[in-house]
GROMACS .gro file of C-alpha atoms in nm:
model
  461
    1MET     CA    1   4.726 -21.695 -11.556
    2LYS     CA    2   4.732 -21.958 -11.285
    3LEU     CA    3   4.977 -22.238 -11.353
    4LEU     CA    4   4.731 -22.513 -11.263
    5GLY     CA    5   4.426 -22.358 -11.427
    6GLN     CA    6   4.114 -22.196 -11.291
    7GLN     CA    7   3.946 -22.271 -10.962
    8ILE     CA    8   3.580 -22.237 -10.871
    9ALA     CA    9   3.651 -21.914 -10.682
   10ASP     CA   10   3.783 -21.759 -11.004
   11ILE     CA   11   3.504 -21.899 -11.219
   12LEU     CA   12   3.232 -21.761 -10.994
   13THR     CA   13   3.380 -21.411 -10.978
   14GLN     CA   14   3.585 -21.354 -11.294
   15GLN     CA   15   3.485 -21.588 -11.576
   16PRO     CA   16   3.244 -21.433 -11.830
   17VAL     CA   17   2.930 -21.623 -11.926
   18ASP     CA   18   2.918 -21.820 -12.251
   19SER     CA   19   3.283 -21.913 -12.205
   20SER     CA   20   3.429 -22.263 -12.214
   21VAL     CA   21   3.581 -22.380 -11.883
   22VAL     CA   22   3.730 -22.689 -11.726
   23VAL     CA   23   3.673 -22.734 -11.353
   24GLN     CA   24   3.786 -23.003 -11.110
   25GLY     CA   25   3.663 -23.077 -10.762
   26TRP     CA   26   3.472 -23.304 -10.527
   27LEU     CA   27   3.104 -23.382 -10.552
   28ARG     CA   28   2.893 -23.254 -10.264
   29THR     CA   29   2.554 -23.375 -10.391
   30ARG     CA   30   2.378 -23.511 -10.699
   31ARG     CA   31   2.012 -23.432 -10.765
   32ASP     CA   32   1.824 -23.592 -11.054
   33THR     CA   33   1.518 -23.430 -11.207
   34GLY     CA   34   1.349 -23.500 -11.536
   35ALA     CA   35   1.602 -23.537 -11.815
   36CYS     CA   36   1.908 -23.403 -11.634
   37SER     CA   37   2.118 -23.417 -11.316
   38PHE     CA   38   2.241 -23.130 -11.102
   39LEU     CA   39   2.587 -23.174 -10.950
   40GLU     CA   40   2.718 -22.954 -10.668
   41LEU     CA   41   3.094 -22.932 -10.716
   42ASN     CA   42   3.341 -22.778 -10.469
   43ASP     CA   43   3.721 -22.756 -10.490
   44GLY     CA   44   3.795 -22.587 -10.156
   45SER     CA   45   3.896 -22.254 -10.312
   46CYS     CA   46   3.587 -22.082 -10.172
   47LEU     CA   47   3.279 -22.151  -9.963
   48LYS     CA   48   3.042 -22.158 -10.259
   49SER     CA   49   3.001 -22.460 -10.484
   50LEU     CA   50   2.946 -22.455 -10.859
   51GLN     CA   51   2.626 -22.608 -10.993
   52VAL     CA   52   2.689 -22.836 -11.289
   53VAL     CA   53   2.395 -22.927 -11.511
   54VAL     CA   54   2.435 -23.259 -11.693
   55ASP     CA   55   2.185 -23.343 -11.967
   56GLU     CA   56   2.080 -23.707 -12.010
   57GLY     CA   57   2.209 -23.692 -12.366
   58ILE     CA   58   2.571 -23.690 -12.248
   59GLU     CA   59   2.756 -24.007 -12.350
   60ASN     CA   60   2.816 -24.157 -12.004
   61TYR     CA   61   2.499 -24.031 -11.835
   62VAL     CA   62   2.361 -24.371 -11.739
   63SER     CA   63   2.692 -24.554 -11.691
   64THR     CA   64   2.860 -24.281 -11.484
   65ILE     CA   65   2.654 -23.975 -11.392
   66LYS     CA   66   2.368 -24.172 -11.239
   67LYS     CA   67   2.616 -24.361 -11.020
   68LEU     CA   68   2.795 -24.057 -10.876
   69THR     CA   69   2.790 -24.021 -10.498
   70THR     CA   70   2.911 -23.765 -10.245
   71GLY     CA   71   3.289 -23.748 -10.228
   72CYS     CA   72   3.368 -23.849 -10.587
   73SER     CA   73   3.632 -23.635 -10.759
   74LEU     CA   74   3.544 -23.505 -11.106
   75ARG     CA   75   3.680 -23.313 -11.402
   76VAL     CA   76   3.408 -23.132 -11.593
   77HIS     CA   77   3.423 -22.956 -11.932
   78GLY     CA   78   3.142 -22.721 -12.025
   79ILE     CA   79   3.003 -22.375 -12.098
   80LEU     CA   80   2.942 -22.123 -11.821
   81VAL     CA   81   2.595 -21.976 -11.852
   82THR     CA   82   2.369 -21.744 -11.655
   83SER     CA   83   2.176 -21.943 -11.396
   84PRO     CA   84   1.799 -21.913 -11.364
   85ALA     CA   85   1.814 -22.062 -11.016
   86LYS     CA   86   1.784 -21.846 -10.705
   87GLY     CA   87   2.100 -21.782 -10.502
   88GLN     CA   88   2.355 -21.823 -10.783
   89THR     CA   89   2.452 -21.614 -11.082
   90VAL     CA   90   2.609 -21.877 -11.306
   91GLU     CA   91   2.609 -22.251 -11.363
   92LEU     CA   92   2.804 -22.489 -11.582
   93GLN     CA   93   2.637 -22.672 -11.870
   94ALA     CA   94   2.848 -22.987 -11.888
   95SER     CA   95   2.965 -23.133 -12.217
   96GLU     CA   96   3.198 -23.392 -12.061
   97VAL     CA   97   3.224 -23.539 -11.710
   98GLU     CA   98   3.520 -23.753 -11.611
   99VAL     CA   99   3.544 -23.938 -11.279
  100LEU     CA  100   3.894 -23.907 -11.135
  101GLY     CA  101   3.821 -24.100 -10.817
  102TRP     CA  102   3.520 -24.284 -10.683
  103ALA     CA  103   3.410 -24.261 -10.318
  104GLU     CA  104   3.262 -24.571 -10.157
  105PRO     CA  105   2.910 -24.459 -10.057
  106ALA     CA  106   2.871 -24.726  -9.789
  107THR     CA  107   3.169 -24.603  -9.587
  108TYR     CA  108   3.218 -24.236  -9.682
  109PRO     CA  109   3.144 -24.052  -9.353
  110LEU     CA  110   3.065 -23.705  -9.488
  111GLN     CA  111   2.708 -23.684  -9.611
  112LYS     CA  112   2.479 -23.392  -9.692
  113LYS     CA  113   2.401 -23.305  -9.331
  114ARG     CA  114   2.554 -23.117  -9.042
  115HIS     CA  115   2.815 -23.313  -8.850
  116SER     CA  116   2.923 -23.222  -8.499
  117LEU     CA  117   3.270 -23.075  -8.456
  118GLU     CA  118   3.345 -23.351  -8.206
  119PHE     CA  119   3.271 -23.613  -8.471
  120LEU     CA  120   3.481 -23.432  -8.730
  121ARG     CA  121   3.783 -23.437  -8.496
  122SER     CA  122   3.770 -23.815  -8.518
  123ILE     CA  123   3.825 -23.800  -8.896
  124ALA     CA  124   4.099 -23.538  -8.917
  125HIS     CA  125   4.196 -23.659  -9.265
  126LEU     CA  126   3.850 -23.581  -9.409
  127ARG     CA  127   3.718 -23.288  -9.206
  128PRO     CA  128   3.885 -23.021  -9.426
  129ARG     CA  129   3.622 -23.110  -9.690
  130THR     CA  130   3.341 -22.971  -9.473
  131ASN     CA  131   3.216 -22.613  -9.496
  132ALA     CA  132   3.324 -22.516  -9.145
  133LEU     CA  133   3.675 -22.658  -9.149
  134GLY     CA  134   3.726 -22.550  -9.509
  135ALA     CA  135   3.635 -22.196  -9.409
  136VAL     CA  136   3.869 -22.208  -9.108
  137THR     CA  137   4.152 -22.317  -9.338
  138ARG     CA  138   4.097 -22.028  -9.578
  139VAL     CA  139   4.071 -21.771  -9.297
  140ARG     CA  140   4.385 -21.910  -9.137
  141SER     CA  141   4.571 -21.882  -9.468
  142VAL     CA  142   4.463 -21.520  -9.516
  143LEU     CA  143   4.568 -21.431  -9.160
  144SER     CA  144   4.904 -21.602  -9.204
  145HIS     CA  145   4.971 -21.407  -9.521
  146ALA     CA  146   4.858 -21.085  -9.353
  147VAL     CA  147   5.105 -21.144  -9.067
  148HIS     CA  148   5.394 -21.131  -9.311
  149ARG     CA  149   5.248 -20.833  -9.498
  150PHE     CA  150   5.212 -20.631  -9.180
  151PHE     CA  151   5.563 -20.690  -9.051
  152GLN     CA  152   5.732 -20.656  -9.389
  153GLU     CA  153   5.552 -20.325  -9.446
  154GLN     CA  154   5.672 -20.207  -9.102
  155GLY     CA  155   6.034 -20.286  -9.183
  156PHE     CA  156   6.066 -20.608  -8.983
  157ILE     CA  157   6.294 -20.892  -9.091
  158GLN     CA  158   6.177 -21.251  -9.050
  159VAL     CA  159   6.408 -21.479  -8.854
  160HIS     CA  160   6.373 -21.858  -8.841
  161THR     CA  161   6.443 -21.949  -8.480
  162PRO     CA  162   6.520 -22.311  -8.383
  163ILE     CA  163   6.255 -22.570  -8.308
  164ILE     CA  164   6.508 -22.775  -8.110
  165THR     CA  165   6.650 -22.572  -7.823
  166THR     CA  166   6.840 -22.606  -7.497
  167SER     CA  167   6.681 -22.292  -7.346
  168ASP     CA  168   6.349 -22.297  -7.162
  169CYS     CA  169   6.220 -21.945  -7.225
  170GLU     CA  170   5.929 -21.967  -6.982
  171GLY     CA  171   6.116 -22.163  -6.715
  172ALA     CA  172   5.809 -22.377  -6.650
  173GLY     CA  173   5.969 -22.713  -6.728
  174GLU     CA  174   5.701 -22.807  -6.981
  175MET     CA  175   5.930 -22.886  -7.272
  176PHE     CA  176   5.914 -23.205  -7.476
  177THR     CA  177   6.253 -23.377  -7.459
  178VAL     CA  178   6.433 -23.449  -7.787
  179THR     CA  179   6.660 -23.752  -7.769
  180SER     CA  180   6.817 -24.017  -7.990
  181LEU     CA  181   6.884 -24.250  -7.695
  182GLU     CA  182   6.690 -24.557  -7.591
  183PRO     CA  183   6.520 -24.531  -7.249
  184SER     CA  184   6.749 -24.801  -7.105
  185VAL     CA  185   7.049 -24.572  -7.153
  186PHE     CA  186   6.928 -24.298  -6.919
  187SER     CA  187   7.117 -24.325  -6.592
  188GLY     CA  188   7.377 -24.152  -6.380
  189ASN     CA  189   7.431 -23.786  -6.302
  190ASP     CA  190   7.450 -23.684  -6.669
  191PRO     CA  191   7.203 -23.902  -6.858
  192PHE     CA  192   7.210 -23.675  -7.164
  193GLY     CA  193   7.588 -23.652  -7.188
  194GLN     CA  194   7.595 -23.920  -7.459
  195ASP     CA  195   7.291 -23.786  -7.640
  196PHE     CA  196   7.291 -23.636  -7.989
  197PHE     CA  197   7.358 -23.279  -7.872
  198GLY     CA  198   7.569 -23.377  -7.572
  199ARG     CA  199   7.318 -23.216  -7.337
  200ARG     CA  200   6.945 -23.210  -7.273
  201ALA     CA  201   6.744 -23.057  -7.558
  202GLY     CA  202   6.375 -23.005  -7.617
  203LEU     CA  203   6.113 -22.873  -7.853
  204THR     CA  204   6.087 -22.497  -7.814
  205VAL     CA  205   5.811 -22.330  -7.616
  206SER     CA  206   5.908 -21.993  -7.763
  207GLY     CA  207   6.149 -21.837  -8.011
  208GLN     CA  208   6.170 -21.516  -7.812
  209LEU     CA  209   6.518 -21.548  -7.663
  210GLN     CA  210   6.672 -21.627  -8.000
  211ALA     CA  211   6.471 -21.347  -8.163
  212GLU     CA  212   6.624 -21.106  -7.912
  213ILE     CA  213   6.967 -21.195  -8.051
  214PHE     CA  214   6.867 -21.071  -8.395
  215ALA     CA  215   6.676 -20.771  -8.263
  216GLN     CA  216   7.007 -20.652  -8.121
  217SER     CA  217   7.171 -20.678  -8.461
  218HIS     CA  218   6.886 -20.603  -8.705
  219GLY     CA  219   6.658 -20.375  -8.502
  220ARG     CA  220   6.314 -20.516  -8.588
  221VAL     CA  221   6.260 -20.887  -8.638
  222TYR     CA  222   5.983 -21.141  -8.606
  223THR     CA  223   5.960 -21.517  -8.586
  224PHE     CA  224   5.652 -21.717  -8.680
  225GLY     CA  225   5.648 -22.091  -8.640
  226PRO     CA  226   5.544 -22.398  -8.441
  227THR     CA  227   5.602 -22.418  -8.067
  228PHE     CA  228   5.537 -22.698  -7.820
  229ARG     CA  229   5.430 -22.735  -7.461
  230ALA     CA  230   5.407 -23.061  -7.267
  231GLU     CA  231   5.125 -22.937  -7.048
  232ASN     CA  232   4.876 -23.208  -6.955
  233SER     CA  233   4.572 -22.986  -7.009
  234ASN     CA  234   4.291 -23.150  -7.201
  235THR     CA  235   4.075 -22.839  -7.242
  236SER     CA  236   3.923 -22.638  -7.526
  237ARG     CA  237   4.198 -22.375  -7.485
  238HIS     CA  238   4.515 -22.585  -7.491
  239LEU     CA  239   4.724 -22.760  -7.755
  240ALA     CA  240   5.056 -22.941  -7.727
  241GLU     CA  241   5.166 -22.803  -8.065
  242PHE     CA  242   5.068 -22.454  -8.174
  243TRP     CA  243   5.200 -22.162  -8.377
  244MET     CA  244   5.347 -21.849  -8.223
  245LEU     CA  245   5.411 -21.508  -8.372
  246GLU     CA  246   5.686 -21.324  -8.183
  247PRO     CA  247   5.821 -20.985  -8.292
  248GLU     CA  248   6.116 -20.827  -8.111
  249MET     CA  249   6.212 -20.461  -8.142
  250ALA     CA  250   6.533 -20.289  -8.038
  251PHE     CA  251   6.515 -19.927  -7.919
  252CYS     CA  252   6.156 -19.986  -7.808
  253ASP     CA  253   5.979 -19.943  -7.475
  254LEU     CA  254   5.648 -20.075  -7.342
  255THR     CA  255   5.447 -19.798  -7.506
  256GLY     CA  256   5.593 -19.876  -7.847
  257ASP     CA  257   5.530 -20.246  -7.787
  258MET     CA  258   5.162 -20.179  -7.717
  259GLN     CA  259   5.127 -19.958  -8.025
  260VAL     CA  260   5.269 -20.222  -8.259
  261ALA     CA  261   5.055 -20.499  -8.108
  262GLU     CA  262   4.733 -20.298  -8.138
  263ALA     CA  263   4.812 -20.192  -8.495
  264MET     CA  264   4.891 -20.553  -8.587
  265ILE     CA  265   4.562 -20.689  -8.450
  266LYS     CA  266   4.364 -20.423  -8.634
  267PHE     CA  267   4.553 -20.499  -8.956
  268LEU     CA  268   4.489 -20.874  -8.929
  269VAL     CA  269   4.121 -20.832  -8.845
  270SER     CA  270   4.083 -20.590  -9.133
  271ALA     CA  271   4.242 -20.840  -9.372
  272ALA     CA  272   3.994 -21.107  -9.265
  273LEU     CA  273   3.698 -20.872  -9.306
  274ASP     CA  274   3.817 -20.762  -9.650
  275GLU     CA  275   3.917 -21.101  -9.790
  276CYS     CA  276   3.701 -21.361  -9.613
  277GLY     CA  277   3.351 -21.220  -9.639
  278ASP     CA  278   3.170 -21.542  -9.733
  279ASP     CA  279   3.357 -21.750  -9.477
  280LEU     CA  280   3.300 -21.500  -9.196
  281GLY     CA  281   2.935 -21.489  -9.297
  282LEU     CA  282   2.916 -21.866  -9.241
  283PHE     CA  283   3.064 -21.830  -8.893
  284ASP     CA  284   2.839 -21.533  -8.814
  285GLN     CA  285   2.530 -21.731  -8.908
  286HIS     CA  286   2.609 -22.075  -8.772
  287VAL     CA  287   2.888 -22.045  -8.512
  288SER     CA  288   2.890 -21.706  -8.337
  289ARG     CA  289   2.609 -21.458  -8.396
  290GLY     CA  290   2.728 -21.099  -8.425
  291LEU     CA  291   3.084 -21.202  -8.514
  292ILE     CA  292   3.126 -20.959  -8.803
  293ASP     CA  293   3.000 -20.667  -8.595
  294ARG     CA  294   3.245 -20.753  -8.316
  295LEU     CA  295   3.537 -20.776  -8.559
  296THR     CA  296   3.437 -20.446  -8.717
  297GLN     CA  297   3.440 -20.278  -8.375
  298VAL     CA  298   3.787 -20.420  -8.301
  299ARG     CA  299   3.910 -20.279  -8.631
  300ASP     CA  300   3.755 -19.935  -8.581
  301GLN     CA  301   3.770 -19.863  -8.205
  302PRO     CA  302   4.078 -19.785  -7.993
  303PHE     CA  303   4.182 -20.043  -7.734
  304VAL     CA  304   4.130 -19.953  -7.367
  305PRO     CA  305   4.444 -19.937  -7.148
  306MET     CA  306   4.441 -20.007  -6.774
  307THR     CA  307   4.705 -20.111  -6.525
  308TYR     CA  308   4.692 -20.447  -6.350
  309THR     CA  309   4.609 -20.267  -6.027
  310GLU     CA  310   4.319 -20.086  -6.191
  311ALA     CA  311   4.198 -20.412  -6.343
  312VAL     CA  312   4.202 -20.592  -6.006
  313ASP     CA  313   4.023 -20.304  -5.835
  314THR     CA  314   3.759 -20.300  -6.109
  315LEU     CA  315   3.699 -20.674  -6.077
  316LEU     CA  316   3.682 -20.666  -5.697
  317GLN     CA  317   3.437 -20.376  -5.701
  318SER     CA  318   3.218 -20.525  -5.975
  319GLY     CA  319   3.017 -20.747  -5.739
  320GLN     CA  320   3.062 -21.030  -5.988
  321SER     CA  321   3.107 -21.381  -5.847
  322PHE     CA  322   3.407 -21.551  -6.006
  323GLU     CA  323   3.506 -21.917  -5.995
  324TYR     CA  324   3.867 -21.822  -5.918
  325PRO     CA  325   3.917 -21.585  -5.620
  326LEU     CA  326   4.112 -21.273  -5.703
  327HIS     CA  327   4.354 -21.057  -5.508
  328TRP     CA  328   4.643 -20.827  -5.591
  329GLY     CA  329   4.931 -21.055  -5.685
  330SER     CA  330   4.725 -21.336  -5.836
  331ASP     CA  331   4.725 -21.400  -6.208
  332LEU     CA  332   4.418 -21.305  -6.405
  333GLN     CA  333   4.215 -21.603  -6.526
  334ALA     CA  334   4.021 -21.622  -6.851
  335GLU     CA  335   3.695 -21.538  -6.671
  336HIS     CA  336   3.851 -21.220  -6.529
  337GLU     CA  337   4.001 -21.121  -6.863
  338ARG     CA  338   3.677 -21.175  -7.052
  339PHE     CA  339   3.476 -20.979  -6.793
  340LEU     CA  340   3.706 -20.679  -6.837
  341CYS     CA  341   3.670 -20.662  -7.214
  342GLU     CA  342   3.314 -20.794  -7.251
  343GLN     CA  343   3.138 -20.629  -6.958
  344VAL     CA  344   3.354 -20.335  -6.846
  345ALA     CA  345   3.528 -20.185  -7.149
  346LYS     CA  346   3.317 -20.351  -7.421
  347ALA     CA  347   3.632 -20.336  -7.630
  348PRO     CA  348   3.977 -20.499  -7.632
  349VAL     CA  349   4.170 -20.412  -7.316
  350ILE     CA  350   4.546 -20.370  -7.269
  351VAL     CA  351   4.643 -20.454  -6.911
  352THR     CA  352   4.990 -20.333  -6.807
  353ASN     CA  353   5.236 -20.344  -6.517
  354TYR     CA  354   5.176 -20.688  -6.367
  355PRO     CA  355   5.330 -20.803  -6.036
  356SER     CA  356   5.686 -20.919  -6.095
  357GLU     CA  357   5.630 -21.245  -5.904
  358ILE     CA  358   5.386 -21.381  -6.164
  359LYS     CA  359   5.585 -21.287  -6.475
  360PRO     CA  360   5.901 -21.437  -6.634
  361PHE     CA  361   6.254 -21.328  -6.551
  362TYR     CA  362   6.318 -21.138  -6.875
  363MET     CA  363   6.054 -20.869  -6.818
  364ARG     CA  364   6.187 -20.528  -6.714
  365LEU     CA  365   6.138 -20.433  -6.350
  366ASP     CA  366   5.948 -20.110  -6.295
  367ASP     CA  367   6.073 -19.852  -6.048
  368GLY     CA  368   6.010 -19.991  -5.702
  369GLY     CA  369   6.057 -20.353  -5.812
  370ASN     CA  370   5.703 -20.469  -5.742
  371THR     CA  371   5.577 -20.470  -6.100
  372VAL     CA  372   5.719 -20.527  -6.446
  373ALA     CA  373   5.674 -20.344  -6.778
  374ALA     CA  374   5.442 -20.611  -6.914
  375MET     CA  375   5.124 -20.593  -7.117
  376ASP     CA  376   4.847 -20.836  -7.214
  377ILE     CA  377   4.584 -20.764  -7.477
  378LEU     CA  378   4.246 -20.914  -7.385
  379VAL     CA  379   3.964 -20.972  -7.633
  380ALA     CA  380   3.606 -21.094  -7.610
  381GLY     CA  381   3.547 -21.467  -7.620
  382ILE     CA  382   3.915 -21.552  -7.575
  383GLY     CA  383   4.071 -21.354  -7.294
  384GLU     CA  384   4.445 -21.306  -7.345
  385LEU     CA  385   4.533 -21.282  -7.714
  386VAL     CA  386   4.873 -21.112  -7.688
  387GLY     CA  387   5.128 -21.113  -7.409
  388GLY     CA  388   5.439 -20.898  -7.417
  389SER     CA  389   5.678 -20.675  -7.230
  390GLN     CA  390   5.973 -20.446  -7.239
  391ARG     CA  391   6.271 -20.675  -7.183
  392GLU     CA  392   6.518 -20.625  -6.901
  393GLU     CA  393   6.824 -20.463  -7.061
  394ARG     CA  394   7.023 -20.408  -6.736
  395TYR     CA  395   7.281 -20.681  -6.678
  396ASP     CA  396   7.284 -20.679  -6.297
  397VAL     CA  397   6.904 -20.670  -6.266
  398LEU     CA  398   6.858 -20.949  -6.521
  399ALA     CA  399   7.123 -21.170  -6.359
  400GLY     CA  400   6.957 -21.127  -6.022
  401ARG     CA  401   6.615 -21.222  -6.156
  402MET     CA  402   6.757 -21.525  -6.334
  403GLN     CA  403   6.924 -21.646  -6.016
  404ALA     CA  404   6.600 -21.594  -5.824
  405SER     CA  405   6.422 -21.806  -6.087
  406GLY     CA  406   6.671 -22.089  -6.039
  407LEU     CA  407   6.831 -22.058  -6.383
  408ASN     CA  408   7.191 -22.157  -6.446
  409LEU     CA  409   7.370 -21.834  -6.540
  410GLU     CA  410   7.645 -22.024  -6.718
  411GLU     CA  411   7.395 -22.194  -6.951
  412TYR     CA  412   7.237 -21.857  -7.028
  413GLY     CA  413   7.568 -21.676  -7.062
  414TRP     CA  414   7.492 -21.590  -7.424
  415TYR     CA  415   7.169 -21.419  -7.317
  416LEU     CA  416   7.352 -21.214  -7.053
  417ASP     CA  417   7.617 -21.122  -7.311
  418LEU     CA  418   7.351 -20.927  -7.500
  419ARG     CA  419   7.340 -20.700  -7.194
  420ARG     CA  420   7.719 -20.668  -7.180
  421TYR     CA  421   7.783 -20.573  -7.541
  422GLY     CA  422   7.580 -20.273  -7.656
  423SER     CA  423   7.258 -20.337  -7.465
  424VAL     CA  424   6.960 -20.123  -7.562
  425PRO     CA  425   6.599 -20.090  -7.446
  426HIS     CA  426   6.398 -20.347  -7.637
  427ALA     CA  427   6.054 -20.504  -7.628
  428GLY     CA  428   5.841 -20.770  -7.790
  429PHE     CA  429   5.531 -20.981  -7.759
  430GLY     CA  430   5.385 -21.317  -7.847
  431LEU     CA  431   5.058 -21.396  -8.018
  432GLY     CA  432   4.919 -21.749  -8.016
  433PHE     CA  433   4.809 -21.786  -8.377
  434GLU     CA  434   4.538 -22.042  -8.301
  435ARG     CA  435   4.382 -21.803  -8.049
  436LEU     CA  436   4.376 -21.537  -8.319
  437VAL     CA  437   4.202 -21.776  -8.559
  438GLN     CA  438   3.955 -21.864  -8.283
  439PHE     CA  439   3.882 -21.497  -8.224
  440VAL     CA  440   3.831 -21.419  -8.594
  441THR     CA  441   3.614 -21.725  -8.666
  442GLY     CA  442   3.426 -21.749  -8.337
  443MET     CA  443   3.512 -22.119  -8.304
  444GLN     CA  444   3.483 -22.231  -7.941
  445ASN     CA  445   3.740 -22.511  -7.936
  446ILE     CA  446   4.101 -22.445  -8.027
  447ARG     CA  447   4.124 -22.796  -8.178
  448ASP     CA  448   3.896 -22.681  -8.459
  449VAL     CA  449   4.125 -22.405  -8.585
  450ILE     CA  450   4.437 -22.614  -8.649
  451ALA     CA  451   4.459 -22.887  -8.911
  452PHE     CA  452   4.597 -23.163  -8.690
  453PRO     CA  453   4.549 -23.090  -8.319
  454ARG     CA  454   4.801 -23.246  -8.081
  455THR     CA  455   4.657 -23.290  -7.733
  456PRO     CA  456   4.721 -23.531  -7.442
  457GLY     CA  457   4.657 -23.882  -7.573
  458SER     CA  458   4.579 -23.767  -7.928
  459ALA     CA  459   4.801 -23.706  -8.232
  460PRO     CA  460   4.598 -23.791  -8.547
  461CYS     CA  461   4.764 -23.820  -8.886
   0.00000   0.00000   0.00000
């Protein structure tokens, strides 16, 4: 028994006909014909709406029912019966309709028509009521739950890493500064000395470094939460606030890292296919044709491994003209990544052993020192979905790479201590959760797979 009563999703799939039900939701449309009105009611629990049939003999038919407009919230009592209408199995014969909240028809922006996603971004507080954004929200919820199921079943422990940090994991200087000081106070050689934390702090770009602490005490851990990047990129692929999933595993090498990442992606895709059939059908029909087939292939087919060197050679020999020139030592761009998985492998690709110069300091140097034990998982339509590596467990090597990256070894003394006291081989990866939701739904703009997108110049609600 649900504490707050039944939802439309339950009524459409579980409630027997000829039973009395009470349902609450928002009115999508009202259609009058003859001696009755047909109300399309949706409560967000599923893609489908429930048809409510209201006979003109109901007490408030003229005073209330005939005045209902899109967006009104209702509570309806009635009997669930078999529906004679095509496309639905049941409908509700109403005995009582109560208006909980009226919607002003002159100003309510969501009408019975298709609205552009660009328009819906301008009304972030109302767009979850639409089919597309409602479906995204349900898929996102299922994927989030599946994340925890996968890692808990694999023996991982969840760790809540800090949102406010003094460590820049990526070393790119794109952190938002957190301060309690007024701008006029900032001056001198140590402007943050009088600040709340006594030093400069920012919103985290990654929980990886802190997760490594717990990996070296608990073996297998994962962190899943919001991260932030002050990158002035106003594109369909970037957000200033996004969610990151970051597992870390002690006693693990690059091969084990790749195996866990591939198994996780297959598990999450499978969960979406099993639990979000109607919503994925909407995306397949209206957003990205062939989506369900592509997801099924990802679930069922092995990923294709190739080294960075093999990937570059393949791209250079393809004869394809790319916007961004490519050579050994340059980072792969989204167009290169997508070509590899969409045109070459026709499956997700795991690219390994990248040049050390283009990867962060914490990645383990391969023999020879030119490449690192890194891996990226590339998928169709997105490019990089997962990025990970075996971490550098050797104190001297790590300290040298940190110095070469311009990091203050004293500030990162705690991180080096992990290599002084019982260091072990360990590995991990990061998955941008919004990119996963994009991949599973086929949505083209990352701003349409998060409830309240934060981008340069925009922070609604």
